[in-house]
Coordinates of C-alpha atoms in Angstrom, one line a residue:
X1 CA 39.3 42.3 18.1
X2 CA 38.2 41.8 21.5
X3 CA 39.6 43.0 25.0
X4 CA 39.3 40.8 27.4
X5 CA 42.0 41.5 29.7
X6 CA 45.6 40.6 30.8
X7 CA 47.0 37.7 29.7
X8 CA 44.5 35.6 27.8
X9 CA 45.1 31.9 27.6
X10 CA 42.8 29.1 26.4
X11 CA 39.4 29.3 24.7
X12 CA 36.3 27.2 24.5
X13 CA 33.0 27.4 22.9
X14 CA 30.0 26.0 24.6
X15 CA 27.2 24.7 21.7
X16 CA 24.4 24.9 24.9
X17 CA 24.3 28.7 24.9
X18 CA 26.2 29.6 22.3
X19 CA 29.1 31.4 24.2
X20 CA 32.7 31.2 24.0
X21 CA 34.9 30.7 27.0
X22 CA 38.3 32.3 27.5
X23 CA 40.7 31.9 30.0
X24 CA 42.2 35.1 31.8
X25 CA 45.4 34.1 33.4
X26 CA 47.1 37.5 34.0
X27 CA 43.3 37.5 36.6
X28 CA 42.7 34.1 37.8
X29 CA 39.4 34.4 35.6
X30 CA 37.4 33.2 32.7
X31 CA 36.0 35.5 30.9
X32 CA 32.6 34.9 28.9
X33 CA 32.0 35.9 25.1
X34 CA 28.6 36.5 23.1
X35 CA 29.6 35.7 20.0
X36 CA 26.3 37.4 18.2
X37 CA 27.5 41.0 19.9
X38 CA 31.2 39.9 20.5
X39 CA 31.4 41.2 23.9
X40 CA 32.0 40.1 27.5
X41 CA 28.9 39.7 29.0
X42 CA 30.4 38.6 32.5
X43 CA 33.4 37.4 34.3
X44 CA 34.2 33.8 36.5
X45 CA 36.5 33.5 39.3
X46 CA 38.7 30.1 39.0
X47 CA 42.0 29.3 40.2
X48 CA 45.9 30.2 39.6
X49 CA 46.5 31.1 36.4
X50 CA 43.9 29.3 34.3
X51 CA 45.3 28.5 31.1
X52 CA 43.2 25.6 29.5
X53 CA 39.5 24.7 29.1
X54 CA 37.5 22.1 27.4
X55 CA 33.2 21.3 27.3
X56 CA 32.0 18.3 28.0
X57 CA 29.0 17.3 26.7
X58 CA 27.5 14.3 29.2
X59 CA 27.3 16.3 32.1
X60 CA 27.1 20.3 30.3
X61 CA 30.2 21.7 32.1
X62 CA 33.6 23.3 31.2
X63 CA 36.9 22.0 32.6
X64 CA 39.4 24.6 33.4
X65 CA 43.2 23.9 34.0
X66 CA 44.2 26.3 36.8
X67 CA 48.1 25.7 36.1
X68 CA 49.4 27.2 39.4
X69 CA 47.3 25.6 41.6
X70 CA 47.6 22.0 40.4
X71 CA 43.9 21.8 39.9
X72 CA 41.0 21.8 37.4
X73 CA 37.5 23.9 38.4
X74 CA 34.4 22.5 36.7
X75 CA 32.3 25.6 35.8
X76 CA 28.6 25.3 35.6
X77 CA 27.7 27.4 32.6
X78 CA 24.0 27.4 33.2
X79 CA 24.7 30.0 36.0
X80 CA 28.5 30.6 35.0
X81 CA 29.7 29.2 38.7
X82 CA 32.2 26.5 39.8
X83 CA 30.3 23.4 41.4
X84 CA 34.1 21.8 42.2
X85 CA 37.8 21.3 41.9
X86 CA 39.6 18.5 41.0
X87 CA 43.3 17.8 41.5
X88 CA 45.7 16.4 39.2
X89 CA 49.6 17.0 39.9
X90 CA 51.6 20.0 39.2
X91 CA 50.8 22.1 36.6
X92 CA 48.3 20.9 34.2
X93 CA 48.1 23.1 31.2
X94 CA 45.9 21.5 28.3
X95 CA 42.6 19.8 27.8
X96 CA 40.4 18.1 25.7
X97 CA 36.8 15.9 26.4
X98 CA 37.5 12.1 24.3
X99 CA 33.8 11.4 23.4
X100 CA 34.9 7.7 22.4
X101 CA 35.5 7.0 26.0
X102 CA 33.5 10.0 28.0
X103 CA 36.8 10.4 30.1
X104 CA 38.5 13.9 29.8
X105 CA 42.7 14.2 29.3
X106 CA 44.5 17.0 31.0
X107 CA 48.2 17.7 30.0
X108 CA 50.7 17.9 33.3
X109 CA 53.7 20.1 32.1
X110 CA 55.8 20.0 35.0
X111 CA 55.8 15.9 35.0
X112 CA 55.4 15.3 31.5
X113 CA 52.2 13.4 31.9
X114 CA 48.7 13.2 30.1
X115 CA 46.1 13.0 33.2
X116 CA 43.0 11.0 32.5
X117 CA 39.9 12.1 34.4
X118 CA 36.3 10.7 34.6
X119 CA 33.8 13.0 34.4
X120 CA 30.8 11.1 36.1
X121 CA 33.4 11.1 39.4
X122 CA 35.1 14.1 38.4
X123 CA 38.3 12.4 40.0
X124 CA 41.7 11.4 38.4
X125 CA 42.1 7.8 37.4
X126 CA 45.2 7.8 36.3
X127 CA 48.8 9.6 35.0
X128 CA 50.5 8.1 31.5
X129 CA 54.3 9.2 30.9
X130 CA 54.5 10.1 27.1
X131 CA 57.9 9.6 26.7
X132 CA 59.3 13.0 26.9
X133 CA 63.0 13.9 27.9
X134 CA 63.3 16.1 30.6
X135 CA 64.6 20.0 29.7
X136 CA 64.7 22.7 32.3
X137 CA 62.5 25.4 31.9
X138 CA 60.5 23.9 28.9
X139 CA 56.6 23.1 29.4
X140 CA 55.8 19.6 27.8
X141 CA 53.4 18.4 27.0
X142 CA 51.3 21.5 26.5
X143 CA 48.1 21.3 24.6
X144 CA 46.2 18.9 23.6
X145 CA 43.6 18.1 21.0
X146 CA 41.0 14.8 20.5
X147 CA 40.3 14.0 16.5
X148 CA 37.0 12.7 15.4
X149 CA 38.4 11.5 12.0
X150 CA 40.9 9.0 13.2
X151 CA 39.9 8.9 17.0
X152 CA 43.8 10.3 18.1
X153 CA 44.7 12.9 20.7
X154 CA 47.1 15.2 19.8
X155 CA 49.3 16.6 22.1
X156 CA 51.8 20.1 21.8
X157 CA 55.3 19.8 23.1
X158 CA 56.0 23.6 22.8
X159 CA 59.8 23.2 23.8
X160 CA 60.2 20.1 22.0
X161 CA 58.8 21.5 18.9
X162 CA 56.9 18.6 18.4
X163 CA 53.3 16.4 18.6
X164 CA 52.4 13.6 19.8
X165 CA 49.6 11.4 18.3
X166 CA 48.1 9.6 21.1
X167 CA 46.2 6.2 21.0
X168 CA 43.7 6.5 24.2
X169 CA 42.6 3.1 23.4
X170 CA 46.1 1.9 24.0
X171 CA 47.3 4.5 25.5
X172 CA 50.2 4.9 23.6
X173 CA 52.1 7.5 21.6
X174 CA 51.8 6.6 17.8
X175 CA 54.1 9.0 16.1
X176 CA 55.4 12.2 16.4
X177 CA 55.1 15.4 13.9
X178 CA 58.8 18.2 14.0
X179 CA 57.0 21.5 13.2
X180 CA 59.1 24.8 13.4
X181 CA 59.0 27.0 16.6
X182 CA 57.4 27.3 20.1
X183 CA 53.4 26.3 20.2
X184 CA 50.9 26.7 21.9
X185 CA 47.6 25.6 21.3
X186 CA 45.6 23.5 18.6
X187 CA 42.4 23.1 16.8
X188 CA 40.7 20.7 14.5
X189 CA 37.9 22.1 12.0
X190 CA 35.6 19.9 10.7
X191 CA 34.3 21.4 7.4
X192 CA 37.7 20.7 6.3
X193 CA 38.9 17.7 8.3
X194 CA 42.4 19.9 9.1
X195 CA 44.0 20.7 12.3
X196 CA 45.2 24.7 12.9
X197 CA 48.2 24.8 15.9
X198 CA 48.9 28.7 17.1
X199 CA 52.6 29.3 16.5
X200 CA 53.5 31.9 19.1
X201 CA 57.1 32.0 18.7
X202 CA 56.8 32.4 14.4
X203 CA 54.3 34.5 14.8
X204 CA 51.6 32.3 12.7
X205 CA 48.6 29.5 12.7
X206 CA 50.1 26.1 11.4
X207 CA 47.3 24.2 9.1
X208 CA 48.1 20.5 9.8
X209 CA 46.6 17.8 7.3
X210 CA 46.1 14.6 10.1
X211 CA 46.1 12.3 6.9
X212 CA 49.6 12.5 6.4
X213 CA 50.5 14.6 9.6
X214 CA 52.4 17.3 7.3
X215 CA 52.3 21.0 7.9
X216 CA 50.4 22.3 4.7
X217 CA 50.0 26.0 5.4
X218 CA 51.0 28.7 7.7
X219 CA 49.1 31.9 8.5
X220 CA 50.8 35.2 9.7
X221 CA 49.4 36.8 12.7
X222 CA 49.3 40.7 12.8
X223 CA 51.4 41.1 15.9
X224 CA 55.0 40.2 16.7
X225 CA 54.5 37.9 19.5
X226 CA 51.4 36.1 18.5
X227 CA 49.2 33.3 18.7
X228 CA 49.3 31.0 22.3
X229 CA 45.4 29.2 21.5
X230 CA 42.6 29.0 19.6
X231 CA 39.2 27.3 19.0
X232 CA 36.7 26.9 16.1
X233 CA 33.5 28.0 16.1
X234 CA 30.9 25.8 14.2
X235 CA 28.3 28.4 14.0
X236 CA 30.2 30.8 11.9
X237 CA 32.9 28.7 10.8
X238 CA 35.4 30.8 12.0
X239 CA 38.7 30.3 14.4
X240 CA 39.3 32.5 17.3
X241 CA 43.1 32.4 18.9
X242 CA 44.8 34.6 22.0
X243 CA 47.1 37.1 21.2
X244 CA 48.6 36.7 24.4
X245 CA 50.9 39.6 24.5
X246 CA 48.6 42.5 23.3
X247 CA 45.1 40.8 25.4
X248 CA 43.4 40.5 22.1
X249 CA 41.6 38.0 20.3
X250 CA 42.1 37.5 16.4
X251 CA 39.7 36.0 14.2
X252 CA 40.5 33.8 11.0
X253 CA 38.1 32.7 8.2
X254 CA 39.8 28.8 7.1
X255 CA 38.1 29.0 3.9
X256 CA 40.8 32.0 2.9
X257 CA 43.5 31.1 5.8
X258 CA 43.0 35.1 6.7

């Protein structure tokens, strides 16, 4: 377990130094994770209440959703500073990079929109309603997740208790997948070709087979109020998610689902 301080969020790891990235929101900061000691090794200023983040590959930086400022700062990991900010609506929440296209897809909770970004601009090219109904109080869509296997995005509607599989060659939503409870966020692991979704409200890490987009498994957290994201790490073949109401971070071993 590792402290990294109140209120931790999203998580990212970057393959070009080998780091993982989390999001502080509790501190307006991101806080930076050597994986071979697991320690902080340093801490980056962003904006309100960062809650997502996602690496992007053609240009080496890592896109943070700053969900109270209606922004996203683009952090510089060479030197762990942020070169800009870039605003999208409201309140965007999750992120993911979609190699197939190079553009990057923000989720906008308070409108119930995917934001599509290009990265060689870093500016918003446009806003896609995914078909949502409107519930007070209820932040959808959430996360969001791109798989290499089929080329889909998928996307949490934590008060809807649902996902969407999103098209971006259409951009359209495909289908939808009822899971059980409140979630948060979502990974895909590749040395097993499944997707794990953190289950905060049941406590537990959903283990989602995108062949038939059934719910296969579910592991138990250790704490009461548990998981909000979590990432996989292709160097140890681990998953790392946010405890986000004791400021830890578990890991899981996918091979044994502990």
């Amino acid at each position: 377990i590792i402290s990294v301080g109140y209120k931790p969020t999203g998580i990212i790891y970057d393959p070009s130094n080998g780091y993982i990235y989390v999001a502080v929101a509790g501190c307006n900061k991101v806080a930076v994770i050597n994986p071979s000691t697991n320690k902080v090794i340093c801490y980056i200023k962003v904006g309100s209440f960062p809650v997502g983040l996602t690496y992007d590959p053609s240009n080496g930086y890592i896109y943070v959703t700053d969900a109270c400022s209606g922004e996203i700062s683009v952090i510089n990991p060479s030197d762990n500073k942020v070169v800009c900010t870039i605003q999208v609506g409201f309140h965007p929440v999750g992120i993911i990079y979609d190699p197939s296209n190079g553009y990057i897809y923000a989720t906008d909770c308070a409108s119930g929109t995917i934001c599509i970004i290009n990265p060689s601009t870093n500016k918003l090219i446009e806003s896609i309603n995914i078909g949502l109904s409107s519930c007070a109080s209820i932040y959808d869509p959430f996360n969001i997740i791109y798989d290499p296997s089929n080329g889909y995005i998928y996307v949490i509607n934590c008060g809807h208790c649902s996902i969407c599989v999103f098209n971006p060659s259409t951009n359209k939503v495909i289908c939808k997948i009822r899971v059980n409870g409140h979630l948060g966020g979502l990974t895909y692991d590749p040395s097993n070709g499944y997707i794990y979704v953190a289950d905060y409200s049941c406590s537990a890490v959903c283990v989602i087979n995108p062949s038939t987009n059934k719910i296969i498994y579910k592991i138990p957290t250790c704490t009461t109020y548990g998981p909000l994201d979590i990432i996989y790490d292709p160097y140890n073949g681990y998953i790392y998610t946010t405890l986000y109401a004791c400021y830890v971070v578990s890991v899981i071993n996918p091979s044994t689902n502990t």
